[in-house]
mmCIF file of C-alpha atoms in Angstrom:
data_model
loop_
_atom_site.group_PDB
_atom_site.id
_atom_site.type_symbol
_atom_site.label_atom_id
_atom_site.label_comp_id
_atom_site.label_asym_id
_atom_site.label_seq_id
_atom_site.Cartn_x
_atom_site.Cartn_y
_atom_site.Cartn_z
ATOM 1 C CA UNK A 1 0.975 53.138 8.564
ATOM 2 C CA UNK A 2 4.457 51.985 9.550
ATOM 3 C CA UNK A 3 4.955 48.371 10.521
ATOM 4 C CA UNK A 4 6.956 47.570 13.606
ATOM 5 C CA UNK A 5 10.284 45.794 13.341
ATOM 6 C CA UNK A 6 8.767 42.666 14.881
ATOM 7 C CA UNK A 7 5.927 42.601 12.343
ATOM 8 C CA UNK A 8 8.336 43.136 9.443
ATOM 9 C CA UNK A 9 10.518 40.306 10.737
ATOM 10 C CA UNK A 10 7.507 37.999 10.923
ATOM 11 C CA UNK A 11 6.409 38.934 7.397
ATOM 12 C CA UNK A 12 9.931 38.361 6.140
ATOM 13 C CA UNK A 13 10.115 34.967 7.835
ATOM 14 C CA UNK A 14 6.708 33.948 6.469
ATOM 15 C CA UNK A 15 7.694 35.078 2.970
ATOM 16 C CA UNK A 16 10.869 33.011 3.142
ATOM 17 C CA UNK A 17 8.907 29.979 4.320
ATOM 18 C CA UNK A 18 6.408 30.254 1.455
ATOM 19 C CA UNK A 19 9.229 30.762 -1.033
ATOM 20 C CA UNK A 20 10.908 27.568 0.171
ATOM 21 C CA UNK A 21 7.778 25.428 -0.081
ATOM 22 C CA UNK A 22 6.552 27.000 -3.342
ATOM 23 C CA UNK A 23 8.387 24.531 -5.662
ATOM 24 C CA UNK A 24 6.877 21.597 -3.781
ATOM 25 C CA UNK A 25 3.417 23.169 -3.936
ATOM 26 C CA UNK A 26 3.787 23.685 -7.688
ATOM 27 C CA UNK A 27 4.733 20.055 -8.247
ATOM 28 C CA UNK A 28 1.972 18.876 -5.916
ATOM 29 C CA UNK A 29 -0.615 20.939 -7.776
ATOM 30 C CA UNK A 30 0.675 19.922 -11.220
ATOM 31 C CA UNK A 31 1.044 16.194 -10.603
ATOM 32 C CA UNK A 32 -1.570 15.477 -7.915
ATOM 33 C CA UNK A 33 -4.422 17.982 -7.676
ATOM 34 C CA UNK A 34 -4.701 18.872 -11.351
ATOM 35 C CA UNK A 35 -4.831 15.192 -12.481
ATOM 36 C CA UNK A 36 -7.531 14.531 -9.885
ATOM 37 C CA UNK A 37 -9.588 17.471 -11.199
ATOM 38 C CA UNK A 38 -9.122 16.300 -14.802
ATOM 39 C CA UNK A 39 -10.059 12.759 -13.814
ATOM 40 C CA UNK A 40 -13.305 13.946 -12.244
ATOM 41 C CA UNK A 41 -14.045 15.976 -15.385
ATOM 42 C CA UNK A 42 -13.267 13.078 -17.751
ATOM 43 C CA UNK A 43 -15.424 10.665 -15.748
ATOM 44 C CA UNK A 44 -18.534 12.566 -16.866
ATOM 45 C CA UNK A 45 -17.509 12.502 -20.530
ATOM 46 C CA UNK A 46 -16.857 10.106 -23.358
ATOM 47 C CA UNK A 47 -13.096 10.475 -23.825
ATOM 48 C CA UNK A 48 -11.137 8.251 -26.204
ATOM 49 C CA UNK A 49 -7.366 8.205 -25.973
ATOM 50 C CA UNK A 50 -5.785 10.077 -28.885
ATOM 51 C CA UNK A 51 -9.042 11.677 -30.073
ATOM 52 C CA UNK A 52 -9.748 15.379 -29.421
ATOM 53 C CA UNK A 53 -13.563 15.060 -29.388
ATOM 54 C CA UNK A 54 -15.135 14.903 -25.915
ATOM 55 C CA UNK A 55 -18.849 14.275 -25.361
ATOM 56 C CA UNK A 56 -20.749 14.856 -22.136
ATOM 57 C CA UNK A 57 -22.346 11.697 -20.706
ATOM 58 C CA UNK A 58 -23.435 12.753 -17.236
ATOM 59 C CA UNK A 59 -23.510 9.815 -14.821
ATOM 60 C CA UNK A 60 -23.436 7.204 -17.572
ATOM 61 C CA UNK A 61 -19.889 6.000 -16.808
ATOM 62 C CA UNK A 62 -20.777 5.521 -13.139
ATOM 63 C CA UNK A 63 -24.006 3.683 -14.033
ATOM 64 C CA UNK A 64 -21.958 1.439 -16.319
ATOM 65 C CA UNK A 65 -19.540 0.894 -13.477
ATOM 66 C CA UNK A 66 -22.327 -0.093 -11.104
ATOM 67 C CA UNK A 67 -23.574 -2.721 -13.577
ATOM 68 C CA UNK A 68 -20.114 -3.992 -14.491
ATOM 69 C CA UNK A 69 -19.742 -7.487 -12.984
ATOM 70 C CA UNK A 70 -16.013 -7.508 -13.746
ATOM 71 C CA UNK A 71 -15.560 -4.316 -11.718
ATOM 72 C CA UNK A 72 -17.091 -5.969 -8.659
ATOM 73 C CA UNK A 73 -14.860 -8.995 -9.129
ATOM 74 C CA UNK A 74 -11.823 -6.737 -9.400
ATOM 75 C CA UNK A 75 -12.931 -4.821 -6.295
ATOM 76 C CA UNK A 76 -13.283 -8.111 -4.441
ATOM 77 C CA UNK A 77 -9.788 -9.160 -5.516
ATOM 78 C CA UNK A 78 -8.380 -5.861 -4.284
ATOM 79 C CA UNK A 79 -10.209 -6.108 -0.955
ATOM 80 C CA UNK A 80 -9.018 -9.708 -0.484
ATOM 81 C CA UNK A 81 -5.450 -8.649 -1.244
ATOM 82 C CA UNK A 82 -5.704 -5.793 1.268
ATOM 83 C CA UNK A 83 -7.314 -7.812 4.050
ATOM 84 C CA UNK A 84 -4.570 -10.432 3.904
ATOM 85 C CA UNK A 85 -1.520 -8.345 3.031
ATOM 86 C CA UNK A 86 -1.824 -5.595 5.654
ATOM 87 C CA UNK A 87 -2.231 -7.686 8.848
ATOM 88 C CA UNK A 88 0.252 -10.367 7.728
ATOM 89 C CA UNK A 89 2.865 -7.822 6.620
ATOM 90 C CA UNK A 90 2.559 -5.691 9.745
ATOM 91 C CA UNK A 91 2.390 -8.730 12.026
ATOM 92 C CA UNK A 92 5.539 -10.172 10.448
ATOM 93 C CA UNK A 93 7.242 -6.787 10.627
ATOM 94 C CA UNK A 94 6.367 -6.382 14.310
ATOM 95 C CA UNK A 95 7.746 -9.799 15.222
ATOM 96 C CA UNK A 96 10.921 -9.116 13.238
ATOM 97 C CA UNK A 97 11.328 -5.693 14.847
ATOM 98 C CA UNK A 98 10.938 -7.108 18.352
ATOM 99 C CA UNK A 99 13.378 -9.920 17.584
ATOM 100 C CA UNK A 100 15.937 -7.521 16.107
ATOM 101 C CA UNK A 101 15.587 -4.913 18.842
ATOM 102 C CA UNK A 102 18.544 -6.208 20.776
ATOM 103 C CA UNK A 103 22.196 -5.475 21.166
ATOM 104 C CA UNK A 104 23.421 -8.909 20.163
ATOM 105 C CA UNK A 105 26.470 -9.135 17.951
ATOM 106 C CA UNK A 106 25.787 -9.094 14.214
ATOM 107 C CA UNK A 107 22.257 -7.607 14.468
ATOM 108 C CA UNK A 108 23.088 -5.007 11.817
ATOM 109 C CA UNK A 109 23.612 -7.803 9.298
ATOM 110 C CA UNK A 110 20.243 -9.373 10.082
ATOM 111 C CA UNK A 111 18.480 -6.019 9.891
ATOM 112 C CA UNK A 112 20.043 -5.336 6.491
ATOM 113 C CA UNK A 113 19.104 -8.820 5.280
ATOM 114 C CA UNK A 114 15.430 -8.410 6.187
ATOM 115 C CA UNK A 115 15.325 -4.904 4.711
ATOM 116 C CA UNK A 116 17.048 -5.935 1.473
ATOM 117 C CA UNK A 117 13.813 -6.964 -0.386
ATOM 118 C CA UNK A 118 12.570 -3.375 -0.058
ATOM 119 C CA UNK A 119 15.512 -2.118 -2.107
ATOM 120 C CA UNK A 120 14.916 -4.537 -4.997
ATOM 121 C CA UNK A 121 13.012 -2.831 -7.858
ATOM 122 C CA UNK A 122 9.450 -4.080 -8.078
ATOM 123 C CA UNK A 123 9.779 -5.344 -11.645
ATOM 124 C CA UNK A 124 12.961 -7.258 -10.790
ATOM 125 C CA UNK A 125 11.327 -8.721 -7.677
ATOM 126 C CA UNK A 126 8.330 -9.808 -9.752
ATOM 127 C CA UNK A 127 10.562 -11.578 -12.275
ATOM 128 C CA UNK A 128 12.437 -13.343 -9.469
ATOM 129 C CA UNK A 129 9.192 -14.654 -8.013
ATOM 130 C CA UNK A 130 7.982 -15.760 -11.452
ATOM 131 C CA UNK A 131 11.054 -17.995 -11.495
ATOM 132 C CA UNK A 132 10.427 -19.161 -7.909
ATOM 133 C CA UNK A 133 6.819 -20.072 -8.785
ATOM 134 C CA UNK A 134 7.696 -21.802 -12.096
ATOM 135 C CA UNK A 135 5.697 -25.078 -12.320
ATOM 136 C CA UNK A 136 8.433 -27.283 -13.721
ATOM 137 C CA UNK A 137 11.678 -26.060 -12.242
ATOM 138 C CA UNK A 138 10.797 -23.437 -9.611
ATOM 139 C CA UNK A 139 12.455 -23.854 -6.182
ATOM 140 C CA UNK A 140 9.123 -23.542 -4.358
ATOM 141 C CA UNK A 141 7.650 -26.501 -6.245
ATOM 142 C CA UNK A 142 10.877 -28.441 -5.768
ATOM 143 C CA UNK A 143 10.515 -27.842 -2.033
ATOM 144 C CA UNK A 144 6.898 -29.040 -2.113
ATOM 145 C CA UNK A 145 7.933 -32.148 -4.039
ATOM 146 C CA UNK A 146 10.685 -32.872 -1.493
ATOM 147 C CA UNK A 147 8.033 -32.780 1.236
ATOM 148 C CA UNK A 148 5.834 -35.178 -0.712
ATOM 149 C CA UNK A 149 3.319 -32.493 -1.664
ATOM 150 C CA UNK A 150 1.965 -31.946 -5.186
ATOM 151 C CA UNK A 151 3.462 -29.291 -7.425
ATOM 152 C CA UNK A 152 1.226 -26.267 -8.034
ATOM 153 C CA UNK A 153 0.847 -24.047 -11.057
ATOM 154 C CA UNK A 154 0.938 -20.986 -8.834
ATOM 155 C CA UNK A 155 0.515 -18.187 -11.370
ATOM 156 C CA UNK A 156 -1.540 -20.232 -13.839
ATOM 157 C CA UNK A 157 -4.215 -21.410 -11.439
ATOM 158 C CA UNK A 158 -7.046 -19.010 -10.612
ATOM 159 C CA UNK A 159 -7.197 -20.413 -7.074
ATOM 160 C CA UNK A 160 -3.540 -19.849 -6.203
ATOM 161 C CA UNK A 161 -2.464 -16.878 -8.353
ATOM 162 C CA UNK A 162 -3.662 -14.117 -6.008
ATOM 163 C CA UNK A 163 -2.342 -15.833 -2.829
ATOM 164 C CA UNK A 164 0.994 -16.181 -4.639
ATOM 165 C CA UNK A 165 1.117 -12.418 -5.233
ATOM 166 C CA UNK A 166 0.071 -11.791 -1.630
ATOM 167 C CA UNK A 167 2.955 -13.950 -0.389
ATOM 168 C CA UNK A 168 5.410 -12.008 -2.516
ATOM 169 C CA UNK A 169 3.997 -8.686 -1.294
ATOM 170 C CA UNK A 170 4.432 -9.724 2.336
ATOM 171 C CA UNK A 171 8.066 -10.611 1.593
ATOM 172 C CA UNK A 172 8.561 -7.258 -0.160
ATOM 173 C CA UNK A 173 6.946 -4.885 2.341
ATOM 174 C CA UNK A 174 7.594 -6.512 5.729
ATOM 175 C CA UNK A 175 11.155 -5.177 5.810
ATOM 176 C CA UNK A 176 9.943 -1.618 5.188
ATOM 177 C CA UNK A 177 7.412 -1.791 8.005
ATOM 178 C CA UNK A 178 9.987 -3.532 10.208
ATOM 179 C CA UNK A 179 12.395 -0.622 9.863
ATOM 180 C CA UNK A 180 9.741 1.902 10.904
ATOM 181 C CA UNK A 181 8.610 -0.192 13.867
ATOM 182 C CA UNK A 182 12.206 -0.853 14.883
ATOM 183 C CA UNK A 183 12.812 2.890 15.078
ATOM 184 C CA UNK A 184 9.750 3.212 17.323
ATOM 185 C CA UNK A 185 10.959 0.404 19.586
ATOM 186 C CA UNK A 186 14.198 2.280 20.200
ATOM 187 C CA UNK A 187 12.158 4.975 21.988
ATOM 188 C CA UNK A 188 10.431 2.611 24.425
ATOM 189 C CA UNK A 189 12.040 3.002 27.892
ATOM 190 C CA UNK A 190 13.984 -0.138 28.803
ATOM 191 C CA UNK A 191 13.084 0.399 32.476
ATOM 192 C CA UNK A 192 9.523 -0.705 31.718
ATOM 193 C CA UNK A 193 10.694 -4.034 30.338
ATOM 194 C CA UNK A 194 13.077 -4.547 33.245
ATOM 195 C CA UNK A 195 10.342 -3.881 35.789
ATOM 196 C CA UNK A 196 7.991 -6.253 33.948
ATOM 197 C CA UNK A 197 10.618 -9.007 33.945
ATOM 198 C CA UNK A 198 11.139 -8.600 37.703
ATOM 199 C CA UNK A 199 7.377 -8.945 38.182
ATOM 200 C CA UNK A 200 7.399 -12.196 36.207
ATOM 201 C CA UNK A 201 5.582 -10.855 33.137
ATOM 202 C CA UNK A 202 6.031 -13.140 30.122
ATOM 203 C CA UNK A 203 7.454 -11.963 26.796
ATOM 204 C CA UNK A 204 4.033 -12.227 25.146
ATOM 205 C CA UNK A 205 2.395 -10.126 27.862
ATOM 206 C CA UNK A 206 5.170 -7.529 27.567
ATOM 207 C CA UNK A 207 4.473 -7.350 23.832
ATOM 208 C CA UNK A 208 0.713 -6.924 24.306
ATOM 209 C CA UNK A 209 0.642 -4.621 27.340
ATOM 210 C CA UNK A 210 3.848 -2.580 26.946
ATOM 211 C CA UNK A 211 5.258 -2.673 23.432
ATOM 212 C CA UNK A 212 2.111 -2.346 21.340
ATOM 213 C CA UNK A 213 0.489 0.473 23.392
ATOM 214 C CA UNK A 214 3.717 2.515 23.424
ATOM 215 C CA UNK A 215 4.348 2.175 19.679
ATOM 216 C CA UNK A 216 0.655 2.506 18.758
ATOM 217 C CA UNK A 217 1.172 5.863 16.957
ATOM 218 C CA UNK A 218 3.735 4.194 14.688
ATOM 219 C CA UNK A 219 1.492 1.157 14.207
ATOM 220 C CA UNK A 220 -1.331 3.485 13.218
ATOM 221 C CA UNK A 221 0.956 5.201 10.700
ATOM 222 C CA UNK A 222 2.087 1.842 9.307
ATOM 223 C CA UNK A 223 -1.512 0.654 8.880
ATOM 224 C CA UNK A 224 -2.405 3.782 6.879
ATOM 225 C CA UNK A 225 0.722 3.466 4.725
ATOM 226 C CA UNK A 226 0.007 -0.236 4.185
ATOM 227 C CA UNK A 227 -3.552 0.567 3.162
ATOM 228 C CA UNK A 228 -2.332 3.073 0.585
ATOM 229 C CA UNK A 229 0.268 0.607 -0.708
ATOM 230 C CA UNK A 230 -2.259 -2.192 -1.063
ATOM 231 C CA UNK A 231 -4.562 -0.152 -3.280
ATOM 232 C CA UNK A 232 -1.673 0.974 -5.482
ATOM 233 C CA UNK A 233 -0.543 -2.521 -6.443
ATOM 234 C CA UNK A 234 0.075 -2.641 -10.176
ATOM 235 C CA UNK A 235 3.615 -3.617 -11.081
ATOM 236 C CA UNK A 236 3.471 -7.141 -9.607
ATOM 237 C CA UNK A 237 0.225 -7.912 -11.404
ATOM 238 C CA UNK A 238 1.545 -6.465 -14.654
ATOM 239 C CA UNK A 239 4.811 -8.418 -14.513
ATOM 240 C CA UNK A 240 3.586 -11.710 -13.074
ATOM 241 C CA UNK A 241 0.042 -12.395 -14.310
ATOM 242 C CA UNK A 242 -1.363 -9.533 -16.439
ATOM 243 C CA UNK A 243 -4.511 -9.838 -14.324
ATOM 244 C CA UNK A 244 -5.047 -13.511 -15.149
ATOM 245 C CA UNK A 245 -5.864 -16.273 -15.109
ATOM 246 C CA UNK A 246 -9.543 -15.474 -15.694
ATOM 247 C CA UNK A 247 -9.130 -12.057 -13.984
ATOM 248 C CA UNK A 248 -8.370 -13.773 -10.669
ATOM 249 C CA UNK A 249 -5.512 -11.345 -10.001
ATOM 250 C CA UNK A 250 -7.019 -8.302 -11.669
ATOM 251 C CA UNK A 251 -7.011 -5.390 -9.210
ATOM 252 C CA UNK A 252 -8.402 -1.867 -9.451
ATOM 253 C CA UNK A 253 -5.204 -0.150 -10.588
ATOM 254 C CA UNK A 254 -4.628 -2.732 -13.315
ATOM 255 C CA UNK A 255 -8.285 -2.481 -14.357
ATOM 256 C CA UNK A 256 -7.850 1.286 -14.677
ATOM 257 C CA UNK A 257 -4.790 0.685 -16.862
ATOM 258 C CA UNK A 258 -6.697 -1.802 -19.020
ATOM 259 C CA UNK A 259 -9.612 0.536 -19.677
ATOM 260 C CA UNK A 260 -7.503 3.656 -20.078
ATOM 261 C CA UNK A 261 -4.579 2.441 -22.176
ATOM 262 C CA UNK A 262 -5.547 -0.939 -23.645
ATOM 263 C CA UNK A 263 -9.198 -0.162 -24.425
ATOM 264 C CA UNK A 264 -8.472 3.601 -24.695
ATOM 265 C CA UNK A 265 -11.634 4.483 -22.755
ATOM 266 C CA UNK A 266 -10.329 7.354 -20.629
ATOM 267 C CA UNK A 267 -13.779 8.374 -19.384
ATOM 268 C CA UNK A 268 -14.581 4.963 -17.923
ATOM 269 C CA UNK A 269 -11.058 4.577 -16.528
ATOM 270 C CA UNK A 270 -11.451 7.967 -14.808
ATOM 271 C CA UNK A 271 -14.726 6.846 -13.246
ATOM 272 C CA UNK A 272 -12.976 3.767 -11.842
ATOM 273 C CA UNK A 273 -10.082 5.896 -10.575
ATOM 274 C CA UNK A 274 -12.430 8.315 -8.804
ATOM 275 C CA UNK A 275 -14.339 5.422 -7.248
ATOM 276 C CA UNK A 276 -11.031 4.006 -6.022
ATOM 277 C CA UNK A 277 -10.091 7.379 -4.531
ATOM 278 C CA UNK A 278 -13.393 7.693 -2.654
ATOM 279 C CA UNK A 279 -13.149 4.073 -1.503
ATOM 280 C CA UNK A 280 -9.616 4.511 -0.129
ATOM 281 C CA UNK A 281 -10.513 7.791 1.602
ATOM 282 C CA UNK A 282 -13.482 6.056 3.190
ATOM 283 C CA UNK A 283 -11.304 3.197 4.443
ATOM 284 C CA UNK A 284 -8.776 5.638 5.877
ATOM 285 C CA UNK A 285 -11.659 7.430 7.615
ATOM 286 C CA UNK A 286 -12.804 4.135 9.135
ATOM 287 C CA UNK A 287 -9.253 3.371 10.286
ATOM 288 C CA UNK A 288 -8.977 6.848 11.812
ATOM 289 C CA UNK A 289 -12.317 6.459 13.603
ATOM 290 C CA UNK A 290 -11.420 3.042 15.030
ATOM 291 C CA UNK A 291 -7.672 2.557 15.414
ATOM 292 C CA UNK A 292 -7.025 6.290 15.682
ATOM 293 C CA UNK A 293 -8.952 6.483 18.950
ATOM 294 C CA UNK A 294 -6.879 3.681 20.458
ATOM 295 C CA UNK A 295 -3.553 5.380 19.816
ATOM 296 C CA UNK A 296 -1.611 6.159 22.973
ATOM 297 C CA UNK A 297 0.659 9.195 22.754
ATOM 298 C CA UNK A 298 3.409 9.630 25.316
ATOM 299 C CA UNK A 299 2.807 12.618 27.543
ATOM 300 C CA UNK A 300 -0.945 12.666 26.975
#
């Protein structure tokens, strides 16, 4: 059976498309899907780092996880970090984007300044904030002392260590979210703002009733990205606190690292990693079922 010229052209185009995406698919399978499969397999076994012997345990690692009080504390720390970091980062980014969405002279400099923290490597940023939080000579404590407030041992106090990391995370990620939201603001028709001004609508009402609905798809994207970022936090904890004091800053990714590479219990670390994956997918599903339905797409 002879294929028509149109069919052959379509097959040729499809073959070219698959050939172009094949390298990416190979890397995705090798470094994403295969590790997930291996992690699920290891979670049902007793696997010790560096030892070839593997013993089947069934659900024992997950039962151990359920009864692990430290795991629940770590999960609570991670949830607390997420619940504070995402709304504060996105709220700050939205206000910055609205303020910088103007044609005033020198705006490019301000935009670059607010985006600059994003370009600083995470380890370097963590070391900078360790200096800023230093109890004896840190600028933040000097500022508190100048205001007549007591100096705090930010990273050495179980009450303040996690809020200190949250503050640094907001500083680090707000510029990234700001850039995305600023790009979305460029697409909002200026005629809508002009008409609202003529009708006497305040700036706050314009933000609530015009800006946010029209950039809601971007806000939805930013929330999902922020959620993924918040559950991947590791480097700041590793550099600044090592999970201390008294596990007050221990988060799920660092707890996985502890069990997998410090305690060399790969099976238990895999069980934690799989639980984290299911937990994050569930949260994204909740976000999609709630915020996703409120997204307003232009032209629909």
